[in-house]
Coordinates of C-alpha atoms in Angstrom, one line a residue:
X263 CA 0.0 0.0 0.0
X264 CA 0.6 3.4 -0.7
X265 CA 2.0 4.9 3.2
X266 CA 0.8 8.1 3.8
X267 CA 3.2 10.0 5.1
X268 CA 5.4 7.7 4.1
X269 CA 7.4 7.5 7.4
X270 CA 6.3 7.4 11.1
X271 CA 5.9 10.1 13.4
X272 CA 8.4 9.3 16.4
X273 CA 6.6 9.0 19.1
X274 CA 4.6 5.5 17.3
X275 CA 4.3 3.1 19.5
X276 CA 5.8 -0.4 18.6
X277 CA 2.7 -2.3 17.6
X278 CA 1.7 0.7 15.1
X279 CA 5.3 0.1 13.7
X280 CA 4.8 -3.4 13.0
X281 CA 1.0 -2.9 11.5
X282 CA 3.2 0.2 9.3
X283 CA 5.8 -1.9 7.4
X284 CA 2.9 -4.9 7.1
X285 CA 1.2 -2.5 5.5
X286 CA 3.3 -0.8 3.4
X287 CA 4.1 -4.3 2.2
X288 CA 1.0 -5.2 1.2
X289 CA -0.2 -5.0 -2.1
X290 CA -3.9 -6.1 -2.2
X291 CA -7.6 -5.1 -4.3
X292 CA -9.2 -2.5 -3.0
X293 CA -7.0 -0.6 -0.5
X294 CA -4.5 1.3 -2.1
X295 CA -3.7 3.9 0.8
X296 CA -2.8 3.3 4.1
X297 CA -2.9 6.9 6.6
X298 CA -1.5 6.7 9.8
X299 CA -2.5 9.1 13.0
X300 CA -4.9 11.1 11.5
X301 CA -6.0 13.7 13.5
X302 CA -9.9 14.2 14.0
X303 CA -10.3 17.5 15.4
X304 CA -14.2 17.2 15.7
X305 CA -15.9 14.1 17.6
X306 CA -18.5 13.0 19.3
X307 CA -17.5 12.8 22.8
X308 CA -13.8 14.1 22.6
X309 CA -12.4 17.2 21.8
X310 CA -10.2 16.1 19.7
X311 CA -9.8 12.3 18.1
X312 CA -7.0 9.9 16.2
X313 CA -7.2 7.3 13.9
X314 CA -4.3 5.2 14.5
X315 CA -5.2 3.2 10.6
X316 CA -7.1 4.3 8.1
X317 CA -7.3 2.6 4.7
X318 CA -8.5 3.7 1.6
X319 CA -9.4 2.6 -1.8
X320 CA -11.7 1.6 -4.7
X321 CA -13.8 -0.8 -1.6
X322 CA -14.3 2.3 0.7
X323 CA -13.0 3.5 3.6
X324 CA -11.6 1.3 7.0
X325 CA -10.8 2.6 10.6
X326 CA -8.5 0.3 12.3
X327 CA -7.4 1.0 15.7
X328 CA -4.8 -0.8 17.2
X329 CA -3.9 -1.8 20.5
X330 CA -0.4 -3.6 20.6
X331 CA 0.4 -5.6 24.4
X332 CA -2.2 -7.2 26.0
X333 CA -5.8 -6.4 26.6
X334 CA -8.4 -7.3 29.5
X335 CA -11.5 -6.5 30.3
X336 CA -13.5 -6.8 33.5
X337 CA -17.4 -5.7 34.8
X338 CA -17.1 -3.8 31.5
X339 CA -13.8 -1.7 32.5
X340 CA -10.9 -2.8 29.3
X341 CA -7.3 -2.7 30.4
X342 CA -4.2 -2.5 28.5
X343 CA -0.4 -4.0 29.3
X344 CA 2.1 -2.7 27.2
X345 CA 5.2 -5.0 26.3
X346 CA 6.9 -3.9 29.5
X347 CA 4.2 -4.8 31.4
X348 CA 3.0 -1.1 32.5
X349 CA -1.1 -1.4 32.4
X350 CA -3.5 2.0 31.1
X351 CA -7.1 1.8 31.7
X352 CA -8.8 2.8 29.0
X353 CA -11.6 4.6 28.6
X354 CA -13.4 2.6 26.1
X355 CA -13.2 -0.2 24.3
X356 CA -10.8 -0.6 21.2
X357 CA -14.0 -1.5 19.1
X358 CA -15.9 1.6 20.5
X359 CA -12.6 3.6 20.0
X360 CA -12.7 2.1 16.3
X361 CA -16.8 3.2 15.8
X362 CA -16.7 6.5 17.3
X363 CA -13.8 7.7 15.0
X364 CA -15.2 6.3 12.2
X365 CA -18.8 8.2 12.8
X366 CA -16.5 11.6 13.3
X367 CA -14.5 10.7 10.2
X368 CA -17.7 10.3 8.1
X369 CA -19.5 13.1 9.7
X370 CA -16.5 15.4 9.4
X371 CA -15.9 14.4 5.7
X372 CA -19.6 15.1 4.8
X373 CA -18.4 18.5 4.6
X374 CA -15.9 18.4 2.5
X375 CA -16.2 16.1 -0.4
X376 CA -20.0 16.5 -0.2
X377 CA -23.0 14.0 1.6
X378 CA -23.8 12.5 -1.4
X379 CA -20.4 10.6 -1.9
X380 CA -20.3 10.0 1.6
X381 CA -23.9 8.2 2.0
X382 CA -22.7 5.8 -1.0
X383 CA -19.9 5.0 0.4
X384 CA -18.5 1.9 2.6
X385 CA -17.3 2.6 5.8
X386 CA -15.9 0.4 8.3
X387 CA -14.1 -0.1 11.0
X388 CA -12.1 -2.5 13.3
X389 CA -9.6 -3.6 16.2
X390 CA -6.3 -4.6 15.5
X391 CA -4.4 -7.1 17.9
X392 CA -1.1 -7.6 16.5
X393 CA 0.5 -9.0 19.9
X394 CA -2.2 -11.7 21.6
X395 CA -4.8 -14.1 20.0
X396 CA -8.2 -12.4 20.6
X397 CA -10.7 -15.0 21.1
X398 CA -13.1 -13.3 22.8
X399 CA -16.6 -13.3 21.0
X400 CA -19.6 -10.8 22.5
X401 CA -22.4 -9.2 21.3
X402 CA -20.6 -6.1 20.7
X403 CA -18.7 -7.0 17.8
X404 CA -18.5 -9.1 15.0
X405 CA -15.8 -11.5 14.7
X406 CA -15.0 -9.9 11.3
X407 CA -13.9 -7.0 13.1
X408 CA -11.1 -8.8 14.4
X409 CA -7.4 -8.4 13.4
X410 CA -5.5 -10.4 15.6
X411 CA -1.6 -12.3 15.7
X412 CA -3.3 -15.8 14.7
X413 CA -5.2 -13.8 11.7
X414 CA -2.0 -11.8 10.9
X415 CA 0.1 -15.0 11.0
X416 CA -2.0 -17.7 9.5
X417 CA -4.3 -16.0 7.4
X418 CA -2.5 -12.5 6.2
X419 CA -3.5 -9.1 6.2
X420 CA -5.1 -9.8 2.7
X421 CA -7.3 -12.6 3.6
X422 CA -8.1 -10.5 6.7
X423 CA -9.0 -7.4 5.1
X424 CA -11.3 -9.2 2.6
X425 CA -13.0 -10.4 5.3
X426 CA -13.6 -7.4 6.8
X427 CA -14.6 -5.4 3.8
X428 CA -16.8 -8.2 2.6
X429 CA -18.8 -7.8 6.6
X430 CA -19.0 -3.5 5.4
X431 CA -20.5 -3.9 2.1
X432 CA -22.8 -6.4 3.1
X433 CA -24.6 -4.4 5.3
X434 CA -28.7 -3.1 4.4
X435 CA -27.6 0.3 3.4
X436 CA -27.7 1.4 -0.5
X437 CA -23.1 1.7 -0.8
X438 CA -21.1 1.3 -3.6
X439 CA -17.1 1.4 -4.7
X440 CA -15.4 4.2 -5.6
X441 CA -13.8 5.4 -8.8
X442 CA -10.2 6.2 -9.0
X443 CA -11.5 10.2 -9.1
X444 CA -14.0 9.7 -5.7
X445 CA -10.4 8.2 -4.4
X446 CA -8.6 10.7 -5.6
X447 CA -11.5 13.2 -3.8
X448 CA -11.4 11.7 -0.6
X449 CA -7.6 11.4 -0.7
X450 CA -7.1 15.4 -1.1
X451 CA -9.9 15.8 1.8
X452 CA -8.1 13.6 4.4
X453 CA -4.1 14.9 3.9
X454 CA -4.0 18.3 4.4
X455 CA -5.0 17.6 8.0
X456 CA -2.2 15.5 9.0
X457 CA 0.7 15.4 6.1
X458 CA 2.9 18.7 6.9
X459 CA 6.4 19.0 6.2
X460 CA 8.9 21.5 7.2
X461 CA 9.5 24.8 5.3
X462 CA 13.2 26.0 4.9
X463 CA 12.3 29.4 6.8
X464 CA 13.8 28.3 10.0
X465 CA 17.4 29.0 10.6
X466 CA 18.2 27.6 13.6
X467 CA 17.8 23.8 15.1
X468 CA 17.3 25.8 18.5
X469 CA 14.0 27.2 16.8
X470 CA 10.6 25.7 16.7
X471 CA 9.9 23.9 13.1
X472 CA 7.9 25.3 10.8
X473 CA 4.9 23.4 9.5
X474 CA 3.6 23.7 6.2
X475 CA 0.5 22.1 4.1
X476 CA 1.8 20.8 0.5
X477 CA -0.4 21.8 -2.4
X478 CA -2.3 19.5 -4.0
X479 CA 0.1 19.9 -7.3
X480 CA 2.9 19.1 -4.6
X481 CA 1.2 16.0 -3.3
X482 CA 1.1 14.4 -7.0
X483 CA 4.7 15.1 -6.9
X484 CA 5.0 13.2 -4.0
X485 CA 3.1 10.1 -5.2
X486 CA 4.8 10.0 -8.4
X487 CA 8.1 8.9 -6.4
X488 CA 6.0 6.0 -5.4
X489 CA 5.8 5.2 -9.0
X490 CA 9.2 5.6 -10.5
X491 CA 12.2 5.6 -9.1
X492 CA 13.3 8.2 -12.0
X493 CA 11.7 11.7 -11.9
X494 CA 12.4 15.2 -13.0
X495 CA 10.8 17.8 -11.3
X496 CA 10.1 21.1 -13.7
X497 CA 9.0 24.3 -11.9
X498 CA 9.4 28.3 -11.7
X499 CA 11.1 29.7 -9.3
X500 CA 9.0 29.7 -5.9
X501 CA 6.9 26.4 -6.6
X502 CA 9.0 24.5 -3.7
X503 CA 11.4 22.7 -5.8
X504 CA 13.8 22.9 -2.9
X505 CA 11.4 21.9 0.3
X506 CA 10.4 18.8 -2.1
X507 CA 13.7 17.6 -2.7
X508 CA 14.0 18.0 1.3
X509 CA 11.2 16.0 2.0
X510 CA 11.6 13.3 -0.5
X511 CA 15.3 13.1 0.9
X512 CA 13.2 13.0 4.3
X513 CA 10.6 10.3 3.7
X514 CA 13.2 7.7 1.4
X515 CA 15.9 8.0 4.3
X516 CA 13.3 7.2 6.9
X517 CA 12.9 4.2 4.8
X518 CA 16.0 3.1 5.4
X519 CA 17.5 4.5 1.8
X520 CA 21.1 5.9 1.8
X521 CA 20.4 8.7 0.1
X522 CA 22.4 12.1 -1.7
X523 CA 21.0 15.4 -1.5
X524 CA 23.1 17.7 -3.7
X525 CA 23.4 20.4 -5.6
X526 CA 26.0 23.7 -7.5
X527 CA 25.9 25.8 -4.6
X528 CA 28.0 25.3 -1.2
X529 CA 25.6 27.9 0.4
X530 CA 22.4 26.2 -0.3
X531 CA 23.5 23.0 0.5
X532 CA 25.0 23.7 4.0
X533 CA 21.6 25.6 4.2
X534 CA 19.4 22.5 3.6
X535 CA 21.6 20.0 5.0
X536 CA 20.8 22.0 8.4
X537 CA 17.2 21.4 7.9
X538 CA 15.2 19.0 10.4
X539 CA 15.3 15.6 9.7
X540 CA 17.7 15.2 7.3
X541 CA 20.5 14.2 9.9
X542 CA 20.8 10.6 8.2
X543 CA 20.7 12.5 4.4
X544 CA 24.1 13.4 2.7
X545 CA 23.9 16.9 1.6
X546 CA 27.2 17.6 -0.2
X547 CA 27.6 20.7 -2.4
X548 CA 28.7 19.2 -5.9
X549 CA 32.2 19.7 -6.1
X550 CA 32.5 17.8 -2.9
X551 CA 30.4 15.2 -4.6
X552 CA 32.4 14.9 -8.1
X553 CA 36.3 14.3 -5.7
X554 CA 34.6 11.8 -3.6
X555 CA 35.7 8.4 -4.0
X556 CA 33.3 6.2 -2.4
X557 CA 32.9 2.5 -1.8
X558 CA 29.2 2.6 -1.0
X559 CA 26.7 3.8 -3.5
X560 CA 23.6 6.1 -2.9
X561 CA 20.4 4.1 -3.1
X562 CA 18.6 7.4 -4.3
X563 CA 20.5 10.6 -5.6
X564 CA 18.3 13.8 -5.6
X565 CA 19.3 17.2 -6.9
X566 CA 18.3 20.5 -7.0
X567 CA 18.8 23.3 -8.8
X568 CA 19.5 20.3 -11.4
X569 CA 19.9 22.8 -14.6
X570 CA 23.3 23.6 -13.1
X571 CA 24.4 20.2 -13.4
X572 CA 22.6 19.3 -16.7
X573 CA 25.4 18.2 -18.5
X574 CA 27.7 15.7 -20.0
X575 CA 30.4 15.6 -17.6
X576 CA 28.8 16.4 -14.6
X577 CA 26.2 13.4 -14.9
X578 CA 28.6 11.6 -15.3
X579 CA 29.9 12.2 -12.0
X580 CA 26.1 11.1 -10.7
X581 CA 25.8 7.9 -12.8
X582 CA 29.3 6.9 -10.9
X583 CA 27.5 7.5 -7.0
X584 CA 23.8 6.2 -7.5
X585 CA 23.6 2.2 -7.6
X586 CA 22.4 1.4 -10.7
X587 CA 23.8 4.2 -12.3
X588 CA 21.3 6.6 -13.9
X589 CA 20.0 4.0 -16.4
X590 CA 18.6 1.7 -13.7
X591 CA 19.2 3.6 -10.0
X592 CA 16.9 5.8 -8.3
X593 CA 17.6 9.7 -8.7
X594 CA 15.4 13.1 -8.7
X595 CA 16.3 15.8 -10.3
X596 CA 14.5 18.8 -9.5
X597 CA 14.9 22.1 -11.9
X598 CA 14.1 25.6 -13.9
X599 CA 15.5 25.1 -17.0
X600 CA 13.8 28.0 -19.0
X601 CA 15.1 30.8 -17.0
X602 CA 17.8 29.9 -14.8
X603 CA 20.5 28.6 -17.0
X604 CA 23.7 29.6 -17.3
X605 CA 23.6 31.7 -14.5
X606 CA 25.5 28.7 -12.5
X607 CA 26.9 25.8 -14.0
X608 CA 26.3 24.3 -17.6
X609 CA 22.8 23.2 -19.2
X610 CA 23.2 21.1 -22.4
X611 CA 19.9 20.4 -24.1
X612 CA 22.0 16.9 -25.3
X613 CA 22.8 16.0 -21.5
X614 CA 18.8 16.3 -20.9
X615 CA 17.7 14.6 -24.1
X616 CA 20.1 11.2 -23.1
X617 CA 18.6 11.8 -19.2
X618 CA 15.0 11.7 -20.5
X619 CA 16.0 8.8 -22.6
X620 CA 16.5 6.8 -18.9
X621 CA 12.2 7.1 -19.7
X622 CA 12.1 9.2 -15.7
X623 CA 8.5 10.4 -14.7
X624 CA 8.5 14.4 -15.8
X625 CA 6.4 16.4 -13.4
X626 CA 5.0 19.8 -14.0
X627 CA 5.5 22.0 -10.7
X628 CA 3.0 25.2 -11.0
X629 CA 1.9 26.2 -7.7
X630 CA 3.8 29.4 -6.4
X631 CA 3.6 29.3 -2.6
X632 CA 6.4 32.3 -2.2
X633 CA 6.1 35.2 -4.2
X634 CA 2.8 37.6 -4.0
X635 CA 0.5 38.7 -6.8
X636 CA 2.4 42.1 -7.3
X637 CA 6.4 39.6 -7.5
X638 CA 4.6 37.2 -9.9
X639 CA 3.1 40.2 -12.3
X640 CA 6.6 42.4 -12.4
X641 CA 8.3 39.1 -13.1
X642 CA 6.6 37.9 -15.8
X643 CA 6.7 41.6 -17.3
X644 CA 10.2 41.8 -16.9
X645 CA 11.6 38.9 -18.2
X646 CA 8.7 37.0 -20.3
X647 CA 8.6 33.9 -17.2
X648 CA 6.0 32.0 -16.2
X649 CA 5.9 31.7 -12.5
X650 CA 2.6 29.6 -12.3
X651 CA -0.7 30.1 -10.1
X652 CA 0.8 32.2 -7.1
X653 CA -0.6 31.0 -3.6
X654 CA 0.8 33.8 -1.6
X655 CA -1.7 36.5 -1.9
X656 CA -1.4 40.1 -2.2
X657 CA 1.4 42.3 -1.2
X658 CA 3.1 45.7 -1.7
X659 CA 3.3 46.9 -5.6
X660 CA 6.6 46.5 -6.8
X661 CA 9.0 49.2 -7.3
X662 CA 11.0 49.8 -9.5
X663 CA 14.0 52.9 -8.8
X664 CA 16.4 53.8 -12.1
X665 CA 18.7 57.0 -12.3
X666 CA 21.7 58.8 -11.4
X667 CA 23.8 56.7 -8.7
X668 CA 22.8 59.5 -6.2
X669 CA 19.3 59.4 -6.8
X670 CA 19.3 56.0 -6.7
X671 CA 20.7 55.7 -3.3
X672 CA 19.2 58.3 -1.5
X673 CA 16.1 56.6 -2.6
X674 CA 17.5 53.4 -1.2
X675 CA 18.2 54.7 2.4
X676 CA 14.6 56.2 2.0
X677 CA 13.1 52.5 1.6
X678 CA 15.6 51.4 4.6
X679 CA 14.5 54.0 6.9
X680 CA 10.8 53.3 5.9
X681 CA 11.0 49.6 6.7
X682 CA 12.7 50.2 10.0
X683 CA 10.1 52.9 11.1
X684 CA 7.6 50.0 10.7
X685 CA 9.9 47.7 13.0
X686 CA 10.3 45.3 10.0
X687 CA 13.4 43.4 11.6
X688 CA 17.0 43.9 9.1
X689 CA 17.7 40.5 9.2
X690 CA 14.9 40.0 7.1
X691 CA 16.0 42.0 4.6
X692 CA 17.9 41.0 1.7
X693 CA 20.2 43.0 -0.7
X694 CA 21.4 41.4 -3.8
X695 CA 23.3 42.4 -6.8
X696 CA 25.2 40.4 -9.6
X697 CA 28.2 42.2 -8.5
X698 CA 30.1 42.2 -4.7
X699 CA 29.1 44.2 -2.6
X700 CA 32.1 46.8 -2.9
X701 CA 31.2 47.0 -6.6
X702 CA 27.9 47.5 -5.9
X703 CA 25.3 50.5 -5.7
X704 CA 24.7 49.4 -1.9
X705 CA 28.4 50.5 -1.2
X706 CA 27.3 54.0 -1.5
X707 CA 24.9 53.6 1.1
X708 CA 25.4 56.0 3.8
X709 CA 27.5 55.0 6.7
X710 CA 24.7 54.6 8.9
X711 CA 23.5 51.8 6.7
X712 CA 26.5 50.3 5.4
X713 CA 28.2 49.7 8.7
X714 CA 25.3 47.6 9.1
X715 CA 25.6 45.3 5.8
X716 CA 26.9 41.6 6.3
X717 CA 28.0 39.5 3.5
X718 CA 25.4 36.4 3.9
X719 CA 27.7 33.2 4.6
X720 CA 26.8 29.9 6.0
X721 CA 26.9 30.8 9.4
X722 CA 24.7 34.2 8.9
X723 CA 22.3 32.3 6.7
X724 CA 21.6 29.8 9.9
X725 CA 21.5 32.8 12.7
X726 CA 21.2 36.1 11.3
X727 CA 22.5 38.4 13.3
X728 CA 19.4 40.8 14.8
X729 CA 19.4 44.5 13.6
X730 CA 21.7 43.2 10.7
X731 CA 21.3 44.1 6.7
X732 CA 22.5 40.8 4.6
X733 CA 24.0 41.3 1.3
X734 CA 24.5 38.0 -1.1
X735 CA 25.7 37.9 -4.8
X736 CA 22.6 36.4 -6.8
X737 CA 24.0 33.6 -7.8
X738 CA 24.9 32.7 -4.3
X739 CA 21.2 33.0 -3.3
X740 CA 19.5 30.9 -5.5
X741 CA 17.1 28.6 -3.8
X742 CA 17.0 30.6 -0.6
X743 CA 14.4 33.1 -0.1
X744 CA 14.2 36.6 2.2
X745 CA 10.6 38.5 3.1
X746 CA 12.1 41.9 1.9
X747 CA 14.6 41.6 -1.0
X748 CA 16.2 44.8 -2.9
X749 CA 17.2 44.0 -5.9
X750 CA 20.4 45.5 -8.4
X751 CA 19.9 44.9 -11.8
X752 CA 19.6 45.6 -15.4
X753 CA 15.9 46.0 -16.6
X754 CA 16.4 46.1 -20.0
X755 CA 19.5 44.0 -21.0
X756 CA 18.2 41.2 -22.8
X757 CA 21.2 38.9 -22.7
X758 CA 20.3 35.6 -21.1
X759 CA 22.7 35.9 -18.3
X760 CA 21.2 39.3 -17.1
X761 CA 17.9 37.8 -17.8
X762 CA 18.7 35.0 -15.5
X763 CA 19.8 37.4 -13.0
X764 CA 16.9 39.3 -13.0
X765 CA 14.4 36.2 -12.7
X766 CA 16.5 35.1 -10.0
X767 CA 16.9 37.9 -7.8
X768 CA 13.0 39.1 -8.5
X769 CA 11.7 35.5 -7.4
X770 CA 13.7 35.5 -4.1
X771 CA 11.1 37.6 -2.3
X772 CA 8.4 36.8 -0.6
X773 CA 6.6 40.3 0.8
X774 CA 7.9 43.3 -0.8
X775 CA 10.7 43.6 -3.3
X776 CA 12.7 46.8 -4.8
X777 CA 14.4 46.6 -8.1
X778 CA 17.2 49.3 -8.7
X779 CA 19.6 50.3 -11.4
X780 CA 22.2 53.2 -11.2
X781 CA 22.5 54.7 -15.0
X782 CA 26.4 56.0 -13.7
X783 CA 27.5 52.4 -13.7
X784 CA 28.3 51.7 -17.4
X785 CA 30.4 48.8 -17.4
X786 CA 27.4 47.3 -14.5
X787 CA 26.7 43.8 -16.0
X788 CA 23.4 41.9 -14.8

């Protein structure tokens, strides 16, 4: 079955680890998804409700709630023993536990996909023993709902769960299967409640983690690793292509995978490699990558920013760490080719041709979850790019600042002192140019300001240093983002480098974003 997540959340207790990896290796008609923990925040008698199972597919929906140790009951009280022998009372029956979450489920989902695919659907549920024989019969269950060690053991989880759909659909009232689109329906309904992943906004494994729903278009992307163990990820700037390759890096690791997470840029990489739960990952930047000589190869090799690397002699150097090579391994490859190459690195539209030849899943990224209305509108203007369908919302309008070098900083130090007055924090501003920063028009900041500039590194990236302005070429920024970003470049040079810088820098905002060009720099390049 299809694991949803796809790894377990720590704190799972033994038994649900053992019903997990049954699960996830079982392939059987009918149930095609298995979610673990879903939350219920709505039920009948609780404030809030889990579902430690819940099973999915063309036969309808199952709740299974498992109770690993053993289990006792007496003058209607239930008890339960954990393998060390502590004992909970609980305060209902598993079986009751299993009905009352499945009435909330139902109920709950009645407003979301709609009542009508709800009353025609199969819904059941049912106690899983995976420790003890339960032999116990009463009038307060069927023996069909019934999962225990014998049934595991002798019959399978197959056998079992035919059984127990069979008992569902059985029953008086007017249900029906699903189609692969009522799956699909439910599906979207039940994960943004429970799948989050971390952003990359936190800088700092001291801070709390930030939580973040994936699209729907970001989901797909998700599943389609499931599929193939060859994929190449194609989005704009902003539609997550960095956060994905975390989280696939995230999920196959948990898995037990040795996996590569690499890409051009030493900044980026010791960025993401600081990122939560990807302690068992290698992150290498790709120079470290192409001198390694290594005995063990990666069972999965993802990259990012991957139209830096896109070429002859660098995939080379990949085919030579991923087991199988890249005719038969596993890799992801995750990148912008339209408007980001040959800002870093080499594309070769021969390189891509012989890696689509490997016959990899393509996957068209289109959902913008970073840059506003306003970003999204003044790039597309200035450099022709399609950004896809923003998410973000609305923010400030764009501006845009050209002239003589003093105009243009005194304007400058007017947006600086703006943004302080309204207590916007400098760390979470962001200057970048295609030129360092003493050849830049941020050098002739006044002193005020420019004692207060630090060239972004590794370190600063992590813990910016409060009440501090950081200053990054573009090139060094790519895949990292800033709220407030202001921007030297070249407007109208139509080259494909400037062009590339000006996507670039544009599409590393997220809130408000300056663009400025100094007409006294005539050798200034892009």
């Amino acid at each position: 079955m299809k694991m949803v997540p796809a790894h377990l959340k720590p704190k799972a207790s033994p038994a649900e680890r053992r019903i997990f990896d049954q699960l996830a290796d079982l392939k059987v008609p009918g149930w095609e998804y298995a979610l673990h923990s879903l939350n219920l925040p709505e039920h009948e008698r609780k404030r809030v409700g889990e579902i430690d199972f819940l099973l999915l597919g063309p036969r309808g929906v199952l709740v299974l709630e498992a109770k690993g140790g053993l289990v006792s009951c007496s003058s209607g009280v239930w008890h339960s023993q954990d393998l060390r022998g502590r004992s909970h009372r609980l305060k209902e029956s598993p079986f009751e536990q299993a009905r009352s979450a499945a009435f909330a489920l139902e109920a709950r989902l009645r407003g979301i996909v709609g009542p009508s695919l709800v009353s025609s659907t199969v819904f059941g549920h049912a106690a899983v023993f995976p420790d003890i024989e339960f032999l116990v019969t009463s009038v307060e269950w069927a023996t069909e709902m019934v999962i225990d060690r014998r049934g595991i053991d002798q019959d399978g989880w197959a056998a079992r769960l035919d059984m127990l759909g069979r008992f569902w659909e059985d029953k008086p009232e007017p249900r029906r299967g699903l189609t692969a689109d009522e799956v699909g329906r439910y599906l979207t309904g039940l994960r943004p409640d429970f799948d989050l992943v971390p952003t990359l906004r936190h800088l700092s494994r001291d801070v709390d983690e930030e939580l973040v729903a994936l699209t729907e278009n970001q989901y797909r992307a998700l599943d389609a690793y499931g599929r193939n163990p060859r994929l190449v990820f194609e989005g704009g700037a902003g539609t997550g292509k960095t956060m994905l390759a975390a989280e696939l890096s995230r999920r196959a690791s948990a898995q037990g995978s040795r996996v590569l997470l690499t890409c051009r840029s030493p900044v980026l990489a010791g960025f993401v490699g600081a990122q939560t739960g990807l302690d068992a990952v290698t992150v290498l930047p790709f120079g470290r990558v192409r001198g390694s000589h290594r005995d063990d190869l990666f069972d999965l090799v993802v990259v990012d920013e991957a139209q830096d690397l896109v070429n002859v002699e660098d995939l080379e150097v990949i085919d030579q760490v991923v087991a199988g090579g890249l005719k038969d391994g596993s890799w992801v490859m995750l990148l912008d080719s339209n408007n980001q190459r040959g800002l870093v690195g080499t594309y070769e539209d021969a390189a891509m041709k012989s890696l689509l030849a490997h016959r990899p899943t393509c996957v068209d990224l289109t959902d913008n979850c970073r840059n506003t209305v306003e970003i999204v509108e003044a790039t597309r203007a200035y450099t022709g790019a399609d950004l896809g369908v923003t998410t973000a919302g609305r923010g400030l309008d764009v501006e845009t600042v050209t002239g003589e070098r003093a105009n243009v900083v005194k304007r400058l130090a007017e947006v600086l002192e703006d943004l302080d007055q309204q207590h916007v924090a400098l760390e979470n501003i962001t200057l970048l140019s295609g030129l360092s920063l003493p050849e830049s028009v941020f050098a002739h900041l006044p002193d005020r300001w420019l004692r207060r500039i630090d060239v972004l590194d590794l370190n600063r990236l992590r813990a910016p240093t409060p009440g501090r302005l950081g200053f990054a070429r573009i090139g060094e920024f790519k895949g990292l983002e800033s709220s407030f970003v202001i921007l030297e470049s070249e407007i109208g040079d139509q080259s494909q480098m400037a062009r590339a810088n000006l996507y670039v820098g544009m599409t590393r905002a997220r809130a408000a974003l300056w663009v400025v060009s100094s007409e006294s720099d005539p050798e200034h390049t892009a």
